[in-house]
XYZ file of C-alpha atoms in Angstrom:
128
model
C -16.882 3.461 11.200
C -15.656 3.849 7.616
C -17.990 5.565 4.864
C -17.778 5.817 1.272
C -20.024 7.234 -1.523
C -19.644 7.155 -4.364
C -21.777 9.907 -6.931
C -21.410 10.940 -10.794
C -23.743 8.039 -12.537
C -26.132 8.709 -14.724
C -27.228 7.830 -18.609
C -25.302 8.937 -21.591
C -25.237 8.466 -24.717
C -21.938 5.907 -26.890
C -18.626 7.533 -27.268
C -19.329 10.973 -24.152
C -17.704 10.548 -20.649
C -19.096 10.805 -17.156
C -16.963 11.601 -14.028
C -16.998 9.625 -10.688
C -16.497 10.961 -7.596
C -15.780 8.950 -4.313
C -15.123 10.271 -0.546
C -14.434 8.926 2.757
C -14.587 9.534 5.511
C -15.330 8.634 8.520
C -12.367 6.763 10.492
C -10.224 6.241 8.442
C -7.161 4.270 7.998
C -4.063 6.517 8.206
C -2.707 5.056 4.719
C -5.066 3.647 2.632
C -5.297 2.593 -0.729
C -8.444 3.596 -3.060
C -9.762 1.649 -6.035
C -12.486 1.734 -8.798
C -15.129 -1.342 -9.135
C -17.970 -2.594 -11.592
C -20.813 -5.200 -11.170
C -23.440 -6.198 -13.914
C -26.223 -8.089 -12.735
C -25.194 -11.851 -12.684
C -20.807 -11.126 -12.404
C -18.032 -10.726 -10.656
C -16.733 -7.523 -9.241
C -13.965 -6.432 -11.738
C -11.454 -4.178 -11.136
C -10.882 -0.695 -13.098
C -7.988 0.998 -11.373
C -6.443 1.459 -8.062
C -4.675 4.343 -6.775
C -1.520 4.054 -3.344
C -1.586 6.186 -1.203
C 1.726 7.295 -1.094
C 2.350 8.484 -4.110
C -0.877 9.005 -5.590
C 0.271 6.142 -7.899
C -2.488 4.152 -10.841
C -1.505 0.798 -9.754
C -3.319 -0.568 -13.520
C -6.246 -0.454 -15.432
C -8.392 -2.667 -16.486
C -7.829 -3.310 -19.736
C -11.330 -3.233 -20.951
C -10.866 0.797 -20.005
C -7.349 1.083 -20.762
C -6.924 4.955 -22.357
C -10.295 6.076 -21.814
C -10.269 5.967 -18.204
C -8.508 8.323 -16.222
C -8.012 7.843 -12.002
C -7.567 10.850 -10.008
C -7.325 11.856 -6.456
C -8.843 15.541 -5.171
C -7.185 18.817 -3.552
C -8.201 16.111 -0.205
C -6.522 12.490 0.101
C -9.708 11.507 0.540
C -11.168 11.718 -2.919
C -10.842 9.776 -6.216
C -12.151 10.093 -9.395
C -12.537 8.407 -12.197
C -13.057 10.757 -15.701
C -14.267 8.107 -17.979
C -14.880 8.907 -21.711
C -15.445 7.607 -24.985
C -17.622 4.623 -23.191
C -19.015 2.314 -24.519
C -22.611 0.320 -24.115
C -20.587 -2.761 -22.369
C -19.195 -0.031 -19.480
C -22.936 -0.090 -18.548
C -23.121 -1.517 -14.559
C -22.576 -0.093 -10.967
C -19.360 1.137 -10.457
C -18.002 1.038 -6.540
C -15.207 2.906 -4.805
C -13.387 0.855 -1.996
C -10.861 1.341 0.571
C -8.484 -1.687 2.372
C -7.236 -1.223 6.075
C -3.849 0.240 5.144
C -0.803 -0.682 6.087
C 0.960 -0.178 2.650
C 1.136 3.567 1.217
C 3.068 2.036 -1.874
C 0.400 -0.420 -2.914
C -3.423 -1.152 -4.268
C -5.321 -3.912 -5.301
C -6.548 -5.477 -7.583
C -9.400 -7.729 -5.826
C -12.796 -7.217 -4.780
C -11.319 -9.411 -1.012
C -8.317 -6.680 -0.686
C -10.947 -3.831 -0.260
C -12.706 -3.847 3.111
C -15.005 -0.569 2.956
C -17.533 -0.364 0.193
C -19.764 2.682 -0.770
C -23.425 1.775 -2.364
C -22.748 2.220 -6.027
C -23.469 4.738 -8.558
C -25.441 3.205 -11.380
C -23.618 4.147 -15.241
C -25.533 3.637 -18.707
C -23.829 3.582 -21.850
C -26.696 3.420 -24.417
C -26.123 3.022 -28.274
């Protein structure tokens, strides 16, 4: 069993910042990738960014967040952060962290279907 837990969401005004944290525990694969996604009601889950297991490489940022959001790894491999700066009202969403089942240590996917284990989500609300 793999547990994924996000934290750090909240309400901020436009232009503000938040840092989300994601911690993975349990029977984790040996080399899993981690991804950040967000979702608004009635819409599909949108990929924001992901990090590979080997080399801690961030393979992409969604165009909508590029230059404002930064993904980083904690001191432990099972922790991932999402630093969100210059937040906009359109960033309002539930943010999710996810891991895949491992096996490709130099790859991380952009699609929600490429991930198996998901957290419960954390709400981010940005007011204008």
